[in-house]
Amino acid sequence: MYQTTYHRASSVDEAASLFAKGTEAKFLAGGQTLLPVMKQRLASPSDVIDLGKIKELQGVELSGDVLTIKAGTTYFDIMQNADVQKAIPAIAYLTSVLGDPAVRYRGTIGGSIANNDPAADYPAALLALGATVKTNKRSISAEDFFQGLFTTALEDGEIITAVSFPVPAKAGYAKMRHPASRFALTAVFVAQTKSGEIRVAATGASQSGVMRVPAIEAALKAKWSPAAIDGVSVSASNLLADIHGTAEYRANLIKVMAQRAVTAAG
Amino acid sequence: MSTVKLTVNGKAVSVDVEDRTLLVQLLRENLNLTGTHVGCDTSQCGACVVHMDGKAVKSCTMLAGQADGANVTTIEGIAKGDELHPMQAAFRDNHGLQCGYCTPGMIMSAIDIVHRHGGGLDEATVRRELEGNICRCTGYHNIVKAVLDAAGRMKVSQAAE
Amino acid sequence: MGVEGIGARVVRKEDKRFITGKGRYVDDIKLQGMTHAHFVRSPHAHAKVKGIDSSAALKMPGVVAVLTGQQIVDDKVGNLICGWAITSKDGSPMKMGAWPAMAPETVRFVGQAVAVVIADTKNLARDAAEAVVVDYEELPAVADVHAAIKAGAQQLHPEAPGNQVYDWVIGDEGATDAAFAKAANVVKLDVTNNRLAPNAMEPRAAIADYDAAEEHFTLYTTSQNPHVARLVLSAFYNIAPEHKLRVIAPDVGGGFGSKIFIYPEEMVALWASKKVGRPVKWTGDRTEAFLTDAHGRDHVTHAEMAFDANNKITGLKVKTYANFGAYMSLFSSSVPTYLYATLLSGQYNIPAIHAEVIGVYTNTTPVDAYRGAGRPEASYLIERLMETAARQLKVDPAALRRSNFITEFPHQTPVIMAYDVGDFNASLDAAMKAIDYAGFAARKAKAKTEGKLRGIGLSCYIEACGIAPSKAVGSLGAGVGLWESAEVRVNPVGTIEILTGSHSHGQGHETTFCQLVAERLGVPISQVSIVHGDTDKVQFGMGTYGSRSAAVGLTAILKAMEKMESKAKKIAAHALEASEGDIVIENGEFKVAGTDKAIAFPMVALAAYTAHNLPDGMEPGLKESAFYDPTNFTFPAGAYICELEVDAGTGKTSFVNFVAADDFGRLINPMIVEGQVHGGLAQGIGQALLEHAIYDANGQPVTASFMDYSMPRADDLPSFNLSHTTTLCPGNPLGIKGCGEAGAIGASAAVINAITDAIGKNNLEMPATPDRVWRTIHAA
C-alpha cells in the first residue's frame, strides 16, 4: 500500500470537510473493496476518511411502505435486522450470500453501491426494487445512480447516507456464484411492486454493469411463474465473457436465475 | 505516523505506526503476535482472521487505525492459561489441521460460527460458513468435524459457566 | 499395538503450537538489523532487458541497495539447474536453456525477476521497486505447447531449437503396432491435463544471514528438503561450500511439491546478504506465488488403446506434449517421463505399451512436480480411457476393469515398473460396496424423475512412490540418490531424540515417527522428540516428497533403532548378568525372558553414559545412525468412486457420495493417513472441477490471484467415505507404501467419469466448470 493519511470522521459533515481538504481523498466505509485495491497499489489516495464510526450512518428504519437502510450499516446487521427480514426478505437473503462471514461484519451497503462492481449483489436489488439512493446532497434513483462499470452518479466528495427501498409485493434473488471470487457470476433480482409493476435486474452478466431485463419482465407480467420465462430469449450480445463463463452461458444464467428467483419470491 | 491504542488479548497497547499499516501488520510486526497469518492479497483466504469487539474479521483488510479503541483477540488469546479453548482442542482431537498455517484463522472463524449458530449447526451450514477460509491440506473434512465437535463442547462449557 | 504404537490413532504432538499460534514459520522470524527484499519483476512474457535505471530508487528513503541480474552473473552465482538428465530418442541430451537467478538480458515469463531492492522495511522496498526503471524491448511470446511447436514460432532459448526440450520414448513400438494391427477394437481419446498452481497456504519466504567473520551463511527457508537445498546452493550455485552454509526449514506451511525446488529468491537473498552486510528477508505474496512457484501438470495427450474380441487390452499408444514453462525447474524433466509414462500400465495387464513425450518450452512460469507429479496425469489418462472403452464396448466399467486387472505379483509392466504386490479386486470390491454400486441404476432413475442428472464414475489408480532406490533412479538420469538418513540419540536420562532427513510440513512426522519408537521400546511418545529441518542438526537427508517419508525415512529410523537396541540389549544383559539373546524389550524395560529380572530403559541409558560398568571393549554412549536405501518403489493402489448430480440449468455439479478404498500397506497412524487422503482428494477434485492456471495468447497470466483461480472451498467438497484394504509392501520391513499423493492421483478421473456419465457425453475437459459442463450438455 502507498503512503496515505488516515482520518476518522465523527459526522457526515466532518467527513465532507476532511474530503475537501485532501488532494486525492477517498472515503472508507467497511473497506472490504477499497483496502484490497490499495494493497495491490491500484489506488493511492492521499487521505482515507473513515466513515465507520459515524452514528448517523447506522441503522435500518421501516416506515410504512419504505425500508430505509443507512449507508454505513454492515451486511451482517442488515441480514440480521428484523425489519429487513419482515419487509423485504429477499434483501436479507441476498446479503447472506454476499461475501463471506468476515466480510459481512465489515462491508456496508453504501460502500458496495458506491463502488458499483459489475458483479456486486446490491445493485441488482436497488435496480429491481426501484430504490432511491440518498446522499448528503440529494436523492438519486437507482436507474440514474448506476452508470456503468465502477461508475455512479456520485460527485466528488458526495457521501451516500442511506438507501430507501419501496416494500414490494414479492421479491426474490438467485445467484450463481463466481467459483473463485464468489461475486455473482450472474445473479438476478425479481420484484413485483405493490402497484403490480414487474422489475427484473441482472448483475454479473453485462459488460455495462447491472441491467434490467425487459424480455423477462414482459414474460412475468403476462404470468408470474418460472415457466413463463421458458420461452424467453436472452441475447448474449454485450454480455461479459471470461474464463469462468461465456456470454452464451451468462445469457442462459439470466433466465435460469430469474426462474429460481421467481420460485424464491413465491 | 499515528498512534493506535487498542486492547489486544486483554492488554492495553499503544503503537506508533505508519497510517498505511494494516491491523495484521501491527499484530505481527509491532506486537510479535505471529500466530495471525497472511495467505493472500485479496481478502479471501482467512488466515488473518481475528476477533474485533467479538466479531471475526480479516485483519489484512483493516487499517490499524480502524482498530483504534477496539478490543482485539488473536489466536494467542483464546486459551485460558494451559486450558485450550474447546475449538482448539477439537481441531487437535479431530486432526483438523496439517501444516497449521490456515489454522489460527480457521479457529477464530469457527468460534464465531458457533457463537452465531449455537447448537443448531449442521455439516452444510459449517461448510457454507467457512467460505472465507481456505485450507490446502485437509480437504476440510476434519475441519468440519472439528467445528461440529466444538459446537457441542462449547455448549457444554457455556452451560457449566 | 500399544496405545501410542504403530496403528494407533494418536493425536498429533505438533498441534499444540499450531492451535495456539506458536508455530514458527519463516516470516515469523526477525533478525537484528534485518533488511527486506522486494523484487522487480517482468510484466512481459518475453522481452529483452535493454537497461535498468536504479538511480531514483537508490535515493528513496530506507533503500540499502538495488541489485540487478547482471551483477549476480558478474559475481558468478550459478545458473539454476535441472537435476535429472533425460535423453531423447535420437540419443541427444535434453536441451536446457540458461536460467540466471535474475535475468540480465532476456525475460521469458511474466514475474521473472530482473532486479531486487533491499531496504529497511518491506513497504519501503516495495515503494522503491516501483521507481526502478527497466527498459524492455518486447518480443513475441508463445503461451502453450501448440503455439510453441508451430513452424516459425518465436524461439525461447538458442540451446533448444523448435522450443523442444526433448523427444523421449519408452516401450516397444513394434510390439505395440503389432497389437493394434490385430485389435478387435481401438479406443481413442484426446485429453488435456490442466495446469495447476500449487498454492500452499504459506507463501514462500527466505531469510539469509551472512556472518563475515566466519564467512558463513544461514538460510531460513520454506523448504521440503533443506539438505538438498544446501547441496544445490553449494555445489551448483557457488553460494558457499556446504560447511559454510546452514539451511533451516522451520515450520513450513504446506508444500505439495512446490517447496522442493531451490528458487531464485533464495539465491538472491543469500548473495545480497553478503553484499549489503545485513540479513535479508523476502516474503512472497500470493500474486508472486502464482507467478513464480513452479506450476504442475499441463499435458496435451492423444492416446489409443487396443482391445481383443474378449475386451482384453492388448496395447496402448500415448503421445504427450508436456509444457515446461520458460525454464527447466529442478526435477521438471523427470515428471512427464519417469514419473508419468512408467505408470501407464495402470492396474491392468497390458502386454505392449509405447509412449512418446515431447517436452516444450513456453513463455510461462516453469512447471515441475506438484502433488502426484506425473502419476495423476497417467492415472487420469488411463482411467478416462477405461471409462471411454466401457462406453464404446458397451460393458460395465467395473467389469471391464476387473477383466483386465493384474492379479499375479510381482508383475513386470512393459514400462520399467515391477509391481511388487497388490489386490486390485479387493479395493474395487470395497469401494463398490461402500457406494452401493448395485443400487446406482435405481438411484439414477429416481434422480431423473426429479429432473436431476446423476452419474457415477470409477477410478482405479496405481502409483509408484516412496521414491526411491538410488541405483534405479541413477540409471534413469537422476542427479541425486534417494535414500534417507536417521540418527537415534538416547540421552543419559533415557529420553530420545530422533534426527531425520525427512521434513514435515503438515505430514505429522513429529507424531508418527515417535509411534515407531513407542512401538519398539514401550516408552511414551512424550519422551521422544523428532529433530528435522536443520542442516546443522541433521547430518544429511533427502527430504519429503513423493510420499517417501514413511516408506524410506521411517525405515531409516527403524534401522538406526535396531542398532541402538542391539547395543542397549548388550548393556542390559551385562547389568542383569544374563545372556544378550534372552533380553526382550517390554513396556520400557529390558527383561530377561521368562524371569522377573528387568532393568528400566533409562537405567540402561544412564549405564551407557556413566560407563562405569559396560561390557569389556564397549564404547560409552547410546547413539546410532543409519542410511536406508529402498530396493524398489512402493505401489499404493486403490479404487475411488464418485457419485454426483449435475444441474442441467447451470451445469453445476453437486456431490452425492465420494468413496475411496486405498491400499497403503501398513498404516502407522490411521488418523493421519486419512487426513492425507482427504487433502489429496481435495486437490484431485479441485483439478477436476475448479482449478486452472491460465495464460492468454501473449503469455499474460489470467489467474494470478484467488479472485480468478478457483481454490476448493469447504462448500465445494463433500465429506469423504474412506476405507482401507491391505497388502503389505514387501520392499520395506514395516510394509509401508506411502499415502501422501494417492488422493490427488486417483480423484480427478472419478469425478470426470461421473460427470460424463451423468450428462451422457464423453468429451469433457478439466476443469469441468459449470460453464463448460453446460456447454457440453447443450453441444450438438
PDB file of C-alpha atoms in Angstrom, chain A residues 1-3 39-41 176-183 185 242-246 248-250 252-253 256-257 260, chain C residues 123-124 126-127 130 647 649-652 690 694 702-703 706-711 713 715-716 769-771 774-775:
ATOM      1  CA  MET A   1       0.000   0.000   0.000  1.00  0.00           C
ATOM      2  CA  TYR A   2       1.209   3.518  -0.750  1.00  0.00           C
ATOM      3  CA  GLN A   3       1.599   6.091   1.968  1.00  0.00           C
ATOM      4  CA  LYS A  39      -2.984  -3.164  -1.016  1.00  0.00           C
ATOM      5  CA  GLN A  40      -2.446  -4.041  -4.646  1.00  0.00           C
ATOM      6  CA  ARG A  41      -1.338  -0.430  -5.238  1.00  0.00           C
ATOM      7  CA  MET A 176     -24.761 -18.263  -9.434  1.00  0.00           C
ATOM      8  CA  ARG A 177     -21.525 -17.592  -7.644  1.00  0.00           C
ATOM      9  CA  HIS A 178     -18.256 -16.945  -9.382  1.00  0.00           C
ATOM     10  CA  PRO A 179     -16.245 -20.018  -8.382  1.00  0.00           C
ATOM     11  CA  ALA A 180     -13.136 -18.035  -7.396  1.00  0.00           C
ATOM     12  CA  SER A 181     -14.168 -14.558  -6.273  1.00  0.00           C
ATOM     13  CA  ARG A 182     -17.620 -15.575  -5.033  1.00  0.00           C
ATOM     14  CA  PHE A 183     -19.090 -12.425  -6.536  1.00  0.00           C
ATOM     15  CA  LEU A 185     -21.102 -14.902 -11.996  1.00  0.00           C
ATOM     16  CA  ASP A 242     -14.294 -14.604 -19.360  1.00  0.00           C
ATOM     17  CA  ILE A 243     -12.598 -17.787 -18.236  1.00  0.00           C
ATOM     18  CA  HIS A 244     -15.473 -18.611 -15.910  1.00  0.00           C
ATOM     19  CA  GLY A 245     -18.357 -18.085 -18.282  1.00  0.00           C
ATOM     20  CA  THR A 246     -19.043 -17.411 -21.921  1.00  0.00           C
ATOM     21  CA  GLU A 248     -23.968 -17.529 -24.012  1.00  0.00           C
ATOM     22  CA  TYR A 249     -23.636 -19.173 -20.628  1.00  0.00           C
ATOM     23  CA  ARG A 250     -24.387 -15.918 -18.861  1.00  0.00           C
ATOM     24  CA  ASN A 252     -28.628 -18.807 -20.010  1.00  0.00           C
ATOM     25  CA  LEU A 253     -27.932 -17.967 -16.388  1.00  0.00           C
ATOM     26  CA  VAL A 256     -32.297 -19.778 -15.053  1.00  0.00           C
ATOM     27  CA  MET A 257     -31.548 -17.429 -12.172  1.00  0.00           C
ATOM     28  CA  ARG A 260     -35.192 -19.537  -9.463  1.00  0.00           C
TER      29      ARG A 260
ATOM     30  CA  ASN C 123       6.926  -1.235   2.442  1.00  0.00           C
ATOM     31  CA  LEU C 124       9.946   0.910   1.622  1.00  0.00           C
ATOM     32  CA  ARG C 126       8.222  -2.098  -2.465  1.00  0.00           C
ATOM     33  CA  ASP C 127       7.944   1.684  -2.799  1.00  0.00           C
ATOM     34  CA  GLU C 130       8.366   0.869  -8.401  1.00  0.00           C
ATOM     35  CA  ASP C 647     -27.815 -29.248 -12.510  1.00  0.00           C
ATOM     36  CA  GLY C 649     -29.798 -25.467 -15.880  1.00  0.00           C
ATOM     37  CA  THR C 650     -26.441 -24.197 -14.647  1.00  0.00           C
ATOM     38  CA  GLY C 651     -24.034 -27.071 -15.308  1.00  0.00           C
ATOM     39  CA  LYS C 652     -23.104 -27.111 -11.641  1.00  0.00           C
ATOM     40  CA  LEU C 690     -12.213 -25.792 -10.310  1.00  0.00           C
ATOM     41  CA  ILE C 694      -4.471 -19.877 -17.473  1.00  0.00           C
ATOM     42  CA  VAL C 702      -5.112 -14.587 -16.311  1.00  0.00           C
ATOM     43  CA  THR C 703      -5.292 -16.352 -12.954  1.00  0.00           C
ATOM     44  CA  PHE C 706      -7.664 -16.173  -5.620  1.00  0.00           C
ATOM     45  CA  MET C 707     -10.105 -13.779  -7.314  1.00  0.00           C
ATOM     46  CA  ASP C 708      -9.567 -15.665 -10.580  1.00  0.00           C
ATOM     47  CA  TYR C 709      -8.016 -19.019  -9.665  1.00  0.00           C
ATOM     48  CA  SER C 710     -10.684 -21.182  -8.064  1.00  0.00           C
ATOM     49  CA  MET C 711      -9.402 -22.777  -4.883  1.00  0.00           C
ATOM     50  CA  ARG C 713     -13.571 -24.195  -0.500  1.00  0.00           C
ATOM     51  CA  ASP C 715     -18.664 -25.950   0.338  1.00  0.00           C
ATOM     52  CA  ASP C 716     -17.160 -27.226  -2.920  1.00  0.00           C
ATOM     53  CA  THR C 769     -16.618 -25.748 -14.641  1.00  0.00           C
ATOM     54  CA  PRO C 770     -20.376 -25.149 -14.695  1.00  0.00           C
ATOM     55  CA  ASP C 771     -19.934 -23.153 -17.895  1.00  0.00           C
ATOM     56  CA  TRP C 774     -23.461 -26.627 -19.513  1.00  0.00           C
ATOM     57  CA  ARG C 775     -21.938 -26.051 -22.931  1.00  0.00           C
TER      58      ARG C 775
END
